[in-house]
CSV table of C-alpha atoms in Angstrom, one decimal:
chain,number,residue,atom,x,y,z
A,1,UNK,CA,61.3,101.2,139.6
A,2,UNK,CA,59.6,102.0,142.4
A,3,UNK,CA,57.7,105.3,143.1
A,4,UNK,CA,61.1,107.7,144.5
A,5,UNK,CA,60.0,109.2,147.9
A,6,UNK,CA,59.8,112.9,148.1
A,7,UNK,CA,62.8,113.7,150.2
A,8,UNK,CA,64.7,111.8,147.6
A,9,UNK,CA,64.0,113.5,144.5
A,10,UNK,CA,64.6,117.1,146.3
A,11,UNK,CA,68.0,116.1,146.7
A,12,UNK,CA,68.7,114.4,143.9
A,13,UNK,CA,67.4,117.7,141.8
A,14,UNK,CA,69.7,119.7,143.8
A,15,UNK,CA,72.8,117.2,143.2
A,16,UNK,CA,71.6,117.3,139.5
A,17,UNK,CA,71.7,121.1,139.3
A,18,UNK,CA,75.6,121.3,140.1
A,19,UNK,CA,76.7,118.0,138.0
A,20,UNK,CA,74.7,119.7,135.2
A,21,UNK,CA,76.7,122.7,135.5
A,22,UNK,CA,79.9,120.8,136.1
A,23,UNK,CA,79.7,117.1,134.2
A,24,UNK,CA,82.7,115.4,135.9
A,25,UNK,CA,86.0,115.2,134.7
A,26,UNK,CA,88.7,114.4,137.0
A,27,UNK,CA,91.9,115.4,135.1
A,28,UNK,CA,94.7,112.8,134.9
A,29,UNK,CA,92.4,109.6,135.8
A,30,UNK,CA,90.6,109.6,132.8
A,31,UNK,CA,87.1,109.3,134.5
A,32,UNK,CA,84.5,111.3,132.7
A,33,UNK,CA,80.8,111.1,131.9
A,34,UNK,CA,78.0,113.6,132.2
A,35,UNK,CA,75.0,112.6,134.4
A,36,UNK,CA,71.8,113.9,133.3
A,37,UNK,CA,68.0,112.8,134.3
A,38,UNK,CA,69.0,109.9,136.1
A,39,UNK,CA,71.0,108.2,133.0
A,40,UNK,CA,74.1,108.4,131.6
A,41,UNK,CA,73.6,108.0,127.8
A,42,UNK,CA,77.1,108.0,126.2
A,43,UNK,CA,79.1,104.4,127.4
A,44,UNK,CA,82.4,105.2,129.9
A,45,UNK,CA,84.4,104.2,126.7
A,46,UNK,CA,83.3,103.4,123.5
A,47,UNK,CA,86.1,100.8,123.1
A,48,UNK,CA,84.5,99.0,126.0
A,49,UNK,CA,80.7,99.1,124.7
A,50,UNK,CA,81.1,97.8,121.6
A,51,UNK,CA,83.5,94.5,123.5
A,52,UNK,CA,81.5,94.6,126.6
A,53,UNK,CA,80.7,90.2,127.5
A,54,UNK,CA,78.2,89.4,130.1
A,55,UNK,CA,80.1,86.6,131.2
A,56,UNK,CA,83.2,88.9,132.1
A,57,UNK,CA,80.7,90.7,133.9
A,58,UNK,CA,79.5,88.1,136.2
A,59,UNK,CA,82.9,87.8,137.3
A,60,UNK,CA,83.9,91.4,137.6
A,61,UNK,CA,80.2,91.3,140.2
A,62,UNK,CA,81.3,88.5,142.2
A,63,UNK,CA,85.1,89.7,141.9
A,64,UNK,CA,86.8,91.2,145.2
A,65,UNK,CA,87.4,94.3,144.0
A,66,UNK,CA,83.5,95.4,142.9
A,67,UNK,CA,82.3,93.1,145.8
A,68,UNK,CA,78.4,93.5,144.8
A,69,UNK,CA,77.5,91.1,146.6
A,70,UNK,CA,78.1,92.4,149.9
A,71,UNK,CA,75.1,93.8,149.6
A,72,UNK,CA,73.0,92.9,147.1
A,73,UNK,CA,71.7,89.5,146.4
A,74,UNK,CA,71.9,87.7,142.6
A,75,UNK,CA,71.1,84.4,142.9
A,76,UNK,CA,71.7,84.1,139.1
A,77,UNK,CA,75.3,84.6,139.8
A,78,UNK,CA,75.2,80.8,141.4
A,79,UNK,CA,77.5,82.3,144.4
A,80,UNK,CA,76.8,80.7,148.1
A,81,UNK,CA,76.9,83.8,150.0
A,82,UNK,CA,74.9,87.3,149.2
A,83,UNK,CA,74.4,90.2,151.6
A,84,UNK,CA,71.2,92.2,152.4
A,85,UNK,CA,72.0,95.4,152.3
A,86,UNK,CA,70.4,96.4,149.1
A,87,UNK,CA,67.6,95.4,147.0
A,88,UNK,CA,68.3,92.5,145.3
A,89,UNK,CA,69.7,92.7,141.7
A,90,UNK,CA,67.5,89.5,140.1
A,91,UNK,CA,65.5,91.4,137.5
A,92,UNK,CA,67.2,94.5,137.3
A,93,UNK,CA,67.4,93.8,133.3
A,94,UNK,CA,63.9,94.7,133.1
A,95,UNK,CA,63.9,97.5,135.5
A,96,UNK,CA,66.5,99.7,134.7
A,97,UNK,CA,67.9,100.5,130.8
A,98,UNK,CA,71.8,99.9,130.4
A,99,UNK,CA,71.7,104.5,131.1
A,100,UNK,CA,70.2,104.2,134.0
A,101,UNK,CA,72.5,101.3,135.6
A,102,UNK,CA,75.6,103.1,134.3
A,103,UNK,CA,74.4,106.4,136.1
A,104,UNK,CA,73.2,103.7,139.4
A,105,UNK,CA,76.6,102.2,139.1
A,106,UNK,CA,79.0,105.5,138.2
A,107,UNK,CA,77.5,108.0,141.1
A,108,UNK,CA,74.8,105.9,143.7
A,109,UNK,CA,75.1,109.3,145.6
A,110,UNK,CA,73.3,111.5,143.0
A,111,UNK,CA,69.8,109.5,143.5
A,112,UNK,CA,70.4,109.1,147.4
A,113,UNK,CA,73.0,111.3,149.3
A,114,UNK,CA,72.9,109.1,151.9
A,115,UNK,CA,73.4,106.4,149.8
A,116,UNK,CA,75.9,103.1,150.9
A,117,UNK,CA,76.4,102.1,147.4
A,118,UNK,CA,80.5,103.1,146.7
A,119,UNK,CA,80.5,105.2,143.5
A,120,UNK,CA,82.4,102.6,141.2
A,121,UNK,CA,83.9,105.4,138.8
A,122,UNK,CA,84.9,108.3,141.4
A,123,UNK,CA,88.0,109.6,141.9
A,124,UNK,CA,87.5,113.1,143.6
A,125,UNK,CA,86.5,114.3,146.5
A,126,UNK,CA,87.2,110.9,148.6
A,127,UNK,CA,89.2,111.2,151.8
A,128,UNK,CA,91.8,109.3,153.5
A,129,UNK,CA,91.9,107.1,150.6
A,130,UNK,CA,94.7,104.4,150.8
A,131,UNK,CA,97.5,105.3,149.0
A,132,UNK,CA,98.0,102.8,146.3
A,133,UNK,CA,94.4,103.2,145.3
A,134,UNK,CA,94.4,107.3,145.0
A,135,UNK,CA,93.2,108.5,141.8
A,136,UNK,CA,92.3,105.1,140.8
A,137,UNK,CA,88.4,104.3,140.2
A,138,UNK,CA,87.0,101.1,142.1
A,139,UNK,CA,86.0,99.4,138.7
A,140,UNK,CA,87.6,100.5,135.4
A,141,UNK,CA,85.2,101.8,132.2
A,142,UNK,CA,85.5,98.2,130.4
A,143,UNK,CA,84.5,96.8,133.8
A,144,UNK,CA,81.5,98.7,134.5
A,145,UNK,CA,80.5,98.1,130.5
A,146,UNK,CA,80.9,94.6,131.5
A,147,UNK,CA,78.7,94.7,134.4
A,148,UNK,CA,76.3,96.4,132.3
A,149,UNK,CA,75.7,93.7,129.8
A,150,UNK,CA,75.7,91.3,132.3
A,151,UNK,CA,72.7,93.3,134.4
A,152,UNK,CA,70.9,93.7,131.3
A,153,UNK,CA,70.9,89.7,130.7
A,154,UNK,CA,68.6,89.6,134.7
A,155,UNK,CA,65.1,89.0,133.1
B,1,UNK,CA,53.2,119.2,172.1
B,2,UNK,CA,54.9,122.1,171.0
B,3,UNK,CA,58.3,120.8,173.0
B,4,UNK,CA,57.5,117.8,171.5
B,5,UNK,CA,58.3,119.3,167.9
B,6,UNK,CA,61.0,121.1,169.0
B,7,UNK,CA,62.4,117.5,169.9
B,8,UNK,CA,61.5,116.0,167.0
B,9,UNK,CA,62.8,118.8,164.5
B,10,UNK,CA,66.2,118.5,166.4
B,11,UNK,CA,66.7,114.7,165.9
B,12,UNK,CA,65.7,114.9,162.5
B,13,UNK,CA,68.6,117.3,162.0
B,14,UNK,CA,70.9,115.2,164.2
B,15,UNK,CA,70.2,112.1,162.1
B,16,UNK,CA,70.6,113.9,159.0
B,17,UNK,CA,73.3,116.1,159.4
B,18,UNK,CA,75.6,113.1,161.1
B,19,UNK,CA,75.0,110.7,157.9
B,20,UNK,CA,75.2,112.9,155.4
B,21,UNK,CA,78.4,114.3,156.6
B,22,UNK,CA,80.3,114.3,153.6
B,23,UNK,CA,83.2,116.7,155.0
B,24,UNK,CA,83.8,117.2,159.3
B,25,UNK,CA,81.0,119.4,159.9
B,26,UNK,CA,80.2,119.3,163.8
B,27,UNK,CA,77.8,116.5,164.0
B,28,UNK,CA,75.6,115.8,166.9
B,29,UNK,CA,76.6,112.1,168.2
B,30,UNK,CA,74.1,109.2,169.3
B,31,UNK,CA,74.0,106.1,170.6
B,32,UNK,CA,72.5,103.3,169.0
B,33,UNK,CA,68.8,102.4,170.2
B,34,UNK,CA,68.7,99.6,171.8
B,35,UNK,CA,72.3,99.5,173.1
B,36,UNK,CA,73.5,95.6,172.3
B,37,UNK,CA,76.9,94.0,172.4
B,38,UNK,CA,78.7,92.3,169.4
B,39,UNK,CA,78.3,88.9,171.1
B,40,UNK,CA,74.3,89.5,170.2
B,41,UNK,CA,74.7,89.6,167.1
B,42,UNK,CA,77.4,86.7,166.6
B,43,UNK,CA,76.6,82.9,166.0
B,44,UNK,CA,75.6,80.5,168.5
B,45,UNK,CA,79.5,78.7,167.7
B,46,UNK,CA,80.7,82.4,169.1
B,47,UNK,CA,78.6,82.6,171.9
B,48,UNK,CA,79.6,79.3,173.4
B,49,UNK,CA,83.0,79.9,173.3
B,50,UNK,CA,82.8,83.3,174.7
B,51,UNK,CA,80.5,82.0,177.6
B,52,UNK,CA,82.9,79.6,178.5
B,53,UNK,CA,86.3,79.7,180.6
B,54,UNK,CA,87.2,76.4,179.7
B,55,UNK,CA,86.7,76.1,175.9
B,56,UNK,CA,87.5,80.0,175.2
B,57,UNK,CA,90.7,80.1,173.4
B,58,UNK,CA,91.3,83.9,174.6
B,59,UNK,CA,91.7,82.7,178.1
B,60,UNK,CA,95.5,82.1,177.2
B,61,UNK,CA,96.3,85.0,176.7
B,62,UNK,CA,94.9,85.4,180.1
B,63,UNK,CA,96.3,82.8,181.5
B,64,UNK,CA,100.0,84.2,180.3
B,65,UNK,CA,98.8,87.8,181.9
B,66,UNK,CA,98.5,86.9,185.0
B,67,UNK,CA,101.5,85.1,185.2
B,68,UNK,CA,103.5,88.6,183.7
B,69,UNK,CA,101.9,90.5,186.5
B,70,UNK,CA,103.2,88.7,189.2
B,71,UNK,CA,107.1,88.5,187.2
B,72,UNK,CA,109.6,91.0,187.6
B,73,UNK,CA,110.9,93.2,184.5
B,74,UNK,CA,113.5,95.8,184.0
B,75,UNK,CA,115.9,97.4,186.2
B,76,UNK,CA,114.0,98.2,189.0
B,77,UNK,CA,113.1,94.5,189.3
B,78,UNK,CA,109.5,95.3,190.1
B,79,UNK,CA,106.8,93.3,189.0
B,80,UNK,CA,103.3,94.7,188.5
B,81,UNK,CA,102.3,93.0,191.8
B,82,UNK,CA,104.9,94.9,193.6
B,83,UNK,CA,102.9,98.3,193.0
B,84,UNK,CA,99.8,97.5,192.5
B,85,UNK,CA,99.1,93.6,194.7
B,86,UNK,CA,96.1,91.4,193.6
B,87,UNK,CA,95.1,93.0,190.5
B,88,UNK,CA,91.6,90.9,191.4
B,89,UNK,CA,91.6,93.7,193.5
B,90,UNK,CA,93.2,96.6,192.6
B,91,UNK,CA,92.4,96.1,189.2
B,92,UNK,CA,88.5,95.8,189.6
B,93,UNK,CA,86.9,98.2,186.9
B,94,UNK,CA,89.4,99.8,186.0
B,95,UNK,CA,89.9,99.3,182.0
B,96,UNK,CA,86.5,99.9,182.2
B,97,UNK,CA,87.4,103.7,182.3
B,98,UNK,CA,89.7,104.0,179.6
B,99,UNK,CA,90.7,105.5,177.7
B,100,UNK,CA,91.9,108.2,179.8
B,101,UNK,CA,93.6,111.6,180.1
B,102,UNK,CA,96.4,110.6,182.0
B,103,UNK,CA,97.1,113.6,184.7
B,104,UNK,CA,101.5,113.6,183.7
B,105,UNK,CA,101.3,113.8,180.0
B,106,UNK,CA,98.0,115.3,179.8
B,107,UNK,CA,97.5,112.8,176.9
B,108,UNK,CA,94.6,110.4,175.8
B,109,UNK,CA,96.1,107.2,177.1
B,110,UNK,CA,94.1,103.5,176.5
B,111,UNK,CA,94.8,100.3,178.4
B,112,UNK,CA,97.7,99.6,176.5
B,113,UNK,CA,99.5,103.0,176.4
B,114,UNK,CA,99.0,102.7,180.3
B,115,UNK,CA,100.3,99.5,180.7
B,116,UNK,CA,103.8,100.6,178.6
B,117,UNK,CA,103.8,103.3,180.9
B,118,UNK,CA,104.0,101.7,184.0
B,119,UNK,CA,106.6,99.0,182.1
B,120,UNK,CA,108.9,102.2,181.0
B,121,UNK,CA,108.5,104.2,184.1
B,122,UNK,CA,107.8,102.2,186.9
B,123,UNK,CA,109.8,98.9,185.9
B,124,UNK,CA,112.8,100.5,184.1
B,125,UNK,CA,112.1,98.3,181.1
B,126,UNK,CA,111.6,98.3,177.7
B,127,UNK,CA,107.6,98.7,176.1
B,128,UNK,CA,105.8,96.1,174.7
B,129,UNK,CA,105.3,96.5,171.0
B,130,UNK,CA,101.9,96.4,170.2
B,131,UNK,CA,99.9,93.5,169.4
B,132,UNK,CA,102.7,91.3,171.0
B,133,UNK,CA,101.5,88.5,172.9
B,134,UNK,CA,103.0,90.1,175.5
B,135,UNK,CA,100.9,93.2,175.5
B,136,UNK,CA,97.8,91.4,174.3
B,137,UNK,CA,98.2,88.8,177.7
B,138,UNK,CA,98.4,91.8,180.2
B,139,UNK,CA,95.8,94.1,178.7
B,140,UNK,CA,93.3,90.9,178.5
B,141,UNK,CA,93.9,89.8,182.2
B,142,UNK,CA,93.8,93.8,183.4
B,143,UNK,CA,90.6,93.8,181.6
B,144,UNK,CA,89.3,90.8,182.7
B,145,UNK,CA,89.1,92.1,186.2
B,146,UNK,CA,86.8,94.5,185.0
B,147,UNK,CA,84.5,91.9,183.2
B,148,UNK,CA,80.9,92.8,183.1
B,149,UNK,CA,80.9,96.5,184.7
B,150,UNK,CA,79.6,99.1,182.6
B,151,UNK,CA,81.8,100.9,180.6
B,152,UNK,CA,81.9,104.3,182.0
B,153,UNK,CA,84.3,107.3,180.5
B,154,UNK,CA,83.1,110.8,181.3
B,155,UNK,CA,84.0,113.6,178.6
B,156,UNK,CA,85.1,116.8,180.0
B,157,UNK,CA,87.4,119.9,179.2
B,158,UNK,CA,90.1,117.6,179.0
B,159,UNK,CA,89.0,115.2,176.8
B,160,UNK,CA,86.7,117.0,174.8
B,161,UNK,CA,88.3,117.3,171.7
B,162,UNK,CA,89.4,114.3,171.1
B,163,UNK,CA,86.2,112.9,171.7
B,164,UNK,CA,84.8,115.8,169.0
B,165,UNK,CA,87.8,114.3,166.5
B,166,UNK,CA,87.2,110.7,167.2
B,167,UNK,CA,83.2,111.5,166.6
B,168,UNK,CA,84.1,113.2,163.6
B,169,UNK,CA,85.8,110.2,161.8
B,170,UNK,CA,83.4,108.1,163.1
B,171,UNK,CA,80.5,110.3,161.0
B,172,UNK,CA,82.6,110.7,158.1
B,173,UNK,CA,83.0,109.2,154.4
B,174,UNK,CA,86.2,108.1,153.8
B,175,UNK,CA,88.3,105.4,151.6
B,176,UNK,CA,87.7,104.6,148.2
B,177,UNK,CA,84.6,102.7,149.1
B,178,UNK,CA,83.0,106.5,150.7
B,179,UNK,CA,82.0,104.7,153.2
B,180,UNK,CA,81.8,106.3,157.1
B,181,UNK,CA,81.5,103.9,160.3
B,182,UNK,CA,77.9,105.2,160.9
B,183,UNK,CA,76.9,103.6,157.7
B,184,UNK,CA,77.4,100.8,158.9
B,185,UNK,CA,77.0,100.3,162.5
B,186,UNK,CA,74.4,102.7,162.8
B,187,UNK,CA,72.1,102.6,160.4
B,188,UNK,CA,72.9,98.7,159.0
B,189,UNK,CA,73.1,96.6,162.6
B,190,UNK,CA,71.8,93.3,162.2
B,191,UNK,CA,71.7,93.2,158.3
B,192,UNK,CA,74.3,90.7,156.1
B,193,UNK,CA,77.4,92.2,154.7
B,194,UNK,CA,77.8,88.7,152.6
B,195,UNK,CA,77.9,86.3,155.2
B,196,UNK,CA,78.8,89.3,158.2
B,197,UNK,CA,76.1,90.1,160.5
B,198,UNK,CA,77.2,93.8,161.2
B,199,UNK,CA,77.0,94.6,164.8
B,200,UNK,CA,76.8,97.9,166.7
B,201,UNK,CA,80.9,98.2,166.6
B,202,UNK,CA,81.2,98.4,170.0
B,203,UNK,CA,84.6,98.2,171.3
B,204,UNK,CA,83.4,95.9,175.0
B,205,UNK,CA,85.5,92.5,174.1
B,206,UNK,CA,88.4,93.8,173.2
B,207,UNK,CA,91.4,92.1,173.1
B,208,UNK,CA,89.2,89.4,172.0
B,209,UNK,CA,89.9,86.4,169.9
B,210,UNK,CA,88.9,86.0,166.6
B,211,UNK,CA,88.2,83.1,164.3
B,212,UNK,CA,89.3,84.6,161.5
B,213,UNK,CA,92.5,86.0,162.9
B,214,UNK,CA,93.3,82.4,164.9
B,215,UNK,CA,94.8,84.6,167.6
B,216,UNK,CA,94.0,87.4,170.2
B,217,UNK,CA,94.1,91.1,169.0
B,218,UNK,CA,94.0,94.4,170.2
B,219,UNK,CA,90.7,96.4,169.7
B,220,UNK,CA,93.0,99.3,167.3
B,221,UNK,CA,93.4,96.0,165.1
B,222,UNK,CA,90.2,95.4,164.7
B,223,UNK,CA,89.2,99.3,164.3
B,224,UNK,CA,92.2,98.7,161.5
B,225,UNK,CA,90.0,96.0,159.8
B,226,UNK,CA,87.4,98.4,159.2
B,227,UNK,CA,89.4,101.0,157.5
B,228,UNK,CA,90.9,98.6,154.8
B,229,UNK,CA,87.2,97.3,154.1
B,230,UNK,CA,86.6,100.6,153.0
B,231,UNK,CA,90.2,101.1,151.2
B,232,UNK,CA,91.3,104.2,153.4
B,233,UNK,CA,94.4,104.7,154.6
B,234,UNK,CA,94.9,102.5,158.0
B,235,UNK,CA,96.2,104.9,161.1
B,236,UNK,CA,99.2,102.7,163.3
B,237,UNK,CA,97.7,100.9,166.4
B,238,UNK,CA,98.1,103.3,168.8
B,239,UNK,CA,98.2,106.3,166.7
B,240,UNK,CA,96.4,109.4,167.4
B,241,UNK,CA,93.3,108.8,165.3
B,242,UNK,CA,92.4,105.3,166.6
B,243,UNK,CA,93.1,107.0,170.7
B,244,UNK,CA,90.4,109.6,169.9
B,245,UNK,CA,87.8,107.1,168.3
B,246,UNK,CA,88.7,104.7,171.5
B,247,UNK,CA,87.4,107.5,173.3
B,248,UNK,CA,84.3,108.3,171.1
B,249,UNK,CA,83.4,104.6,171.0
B,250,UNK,CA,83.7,104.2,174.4
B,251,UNK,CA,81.6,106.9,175.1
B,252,UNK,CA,78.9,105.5,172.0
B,253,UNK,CA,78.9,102.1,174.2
B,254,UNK,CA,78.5,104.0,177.8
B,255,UNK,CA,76.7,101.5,179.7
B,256,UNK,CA,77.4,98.0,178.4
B,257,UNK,CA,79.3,95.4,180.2
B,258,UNK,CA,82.7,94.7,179.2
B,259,UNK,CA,83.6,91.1,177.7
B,260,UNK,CA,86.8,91.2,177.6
B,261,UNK,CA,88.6,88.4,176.7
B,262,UNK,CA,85.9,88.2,173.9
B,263,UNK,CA,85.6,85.7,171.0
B,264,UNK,CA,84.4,87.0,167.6
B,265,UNK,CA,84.0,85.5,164.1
């Protein structure tokens, strides 16, 4: 990773203060993890770790619905198109441990408030929100565990 | 020097506070720096279709327009031409105003809304739904006549706050995806959204056609377009919300020349 500039980590200790005190639990959705130190340590659903498959996480990456790359590029992915919106993800395997992507993927806004990255496994706190998708998190726990492995497989 | 800081302090805070608005806090609004058109930003393909009368597919729409003007509708038998003549004429600069307060209703009216106006009050007939081809021809040829003059709108007590509400959607997070319009078009121009090259999100071409639509649209469509990219909840053309960001985006692109009929990707 690359040295975090200073105006980033005074707002990232201040976010971490209230998730600390709060962890996040959204009652009803089942979304719940606690964030601390950058990582989340415990997987989004055991079930999930213990199936996740790379492969199904290429697809959920390229997929409509998580969209990565709008933004980032993966040329490992084999896709035509890639946005450049964000660093790309090629090597984030040896970058990042499958803690820190979870916490990167779960809540983008804790390391950078001003953060474009949609937190993939938020539910509160959203506004005008279309209505079928209320309540709903962009990408499910098995997806995001899927993702995971297939990050951790970009040597 | 010390006016200098003062300066500098205050458009820290201005940048800062209007992309991190997470709820409506007042926000101070700016333009983007340089000020550049959509068509900048779009493919040569774009360009030359835009630049031309001949090969531009939105000059149907135009074409249809001007033949509505000059037709009688409704009971009173009037055409637009009856009121208002050679809309070459009459008609110079004038979208390039809008949206407006309109001094009868006292409401934020755009090109549209005005147009339905004249069709219900003036003509006796019945309005044009929007995004008909109907609408889309006489807003594109009434626009046309005001093709490359600045767009000028001047906020005042009348419109004031719905330029403050159309400013404060613009700066704030919303959708699933929690993203606002700033993110984008203000702090992102000229990068790749996959294969998009985002633009400022200026509102000068509109009704313009667009490739991927095949077809002419309204400028509430494409401000629609946005809000289902990031998953919110889309407002009706011609509702409330997209009136007041009209008017804040209008304002945001003070200056540039209107395109309208435009062509985009």
């Amino acid at each position: 990773m690359t040295a975090p500039d200073p105006m980033r980590t005074m707002r990232g200790a201040a976010v971490w203060v209230i998730a600390l005190a709060a962890g996040c639990a959204a009652p009803g959705s089942g979304v719940r993890y606690t964030l601390s130190g950058g990582e989340i340590r415990e997987p989004l659903s055991n079930a999930a770790t213990a199936a996740a498959d790379a492969e199904r996480g290429r697809k959920v990456l390229v997929s409509r619905e998580a969209n990565c790359i709008l933004c980032h590029a993966a040329a490992e992915t084999g896709e035509r198109f890639y946005g450049n919106l964000a660093p790309p993800l090629s090597g984030v395997g040896k970058r990042l441990t499958a803690a820190q992507m979870r916490a990167r993927i779960v809540d983008p806004l804790f390391f950078n408030q001003e953060s474009i990255m949609p937190a993939y496994y938020r539910v509160e706190g959203l506004h005008r929100v279309a209505e079928n998708l209320r309540g709903k998190p962009i990408l499910s726990a098995e997806q995001i565990e899927d993702v995971i492995a297939y990050l951790l497989t970009l040597q | 020097m010390i006016r200098r800081g003062v300066v500098l302090l205050l458009l820290l805070a201005v940048t800062h506070s209007a992309i991190s608005a997470q709820s409506a806090q007042p926000v101070q609004p700016f333009r983007p720096t340089p000020l550049k058109s959509g068509i900048d930003f779009s493919g040569a393909e774009v360009r030359a279709l835009q630049q031309d009368d001949f090969s531009s597919p939105a000059m149907l729409w135009v074409t249809r327009g001007e033949k509505l003007w000059n037709e009688p509708a409704g009971n009173s038998g009037k055409s637009c031409a009856t009121c208002h003549k050679d809309a070459r004429v009459s008609m110079k600069g004038v979208s390039a105003g809008y949206p407006k307060v309109d001094p009868d209703t006292a409401k934020l009216t755009n090109l549209e809304g005005r147009i339905n106006q004249c069709r219900t009050q003036n003509q006796q007939a019945a309005p044009l739904r929007y995004e008909s081809d109907e609408l889309l021809a006489l807003t594109a040829y009434v626009g046309l006549q005001s093709r490359g003059q600045p767009v000028n709108v001047v906020i005042d007590t009348q419109n004031r706050r719905n330029f403050e509400r159309g400013r404060d959607i613009f700066y704030t997070r919303m959708g699933q995806i929690n993203l606002a319009c700033t993110h984008c078009h203000d702090r992102n121009f000229g990068r790749k959204l996959l294969n998009d090259t985002i633009s400022q999100g200026h509102g000068n071409p509109y009704p313009a056609y667009r490739l991927e639509w095949q077809t002419m649209g309204s400028f509430h469509r494409r401000l629609r377009a946005c809000f289902f990219g990031v998953r919110a909840e889309l407002p009706p053309a011609g509702s409330q919300d997209l009136l007041d960001l009209e008017l804040f985006l209008a304002w945001r692109s003070q200056g540039l020349k209107v395109e309208t009929p435009g062509v985009r990707k």
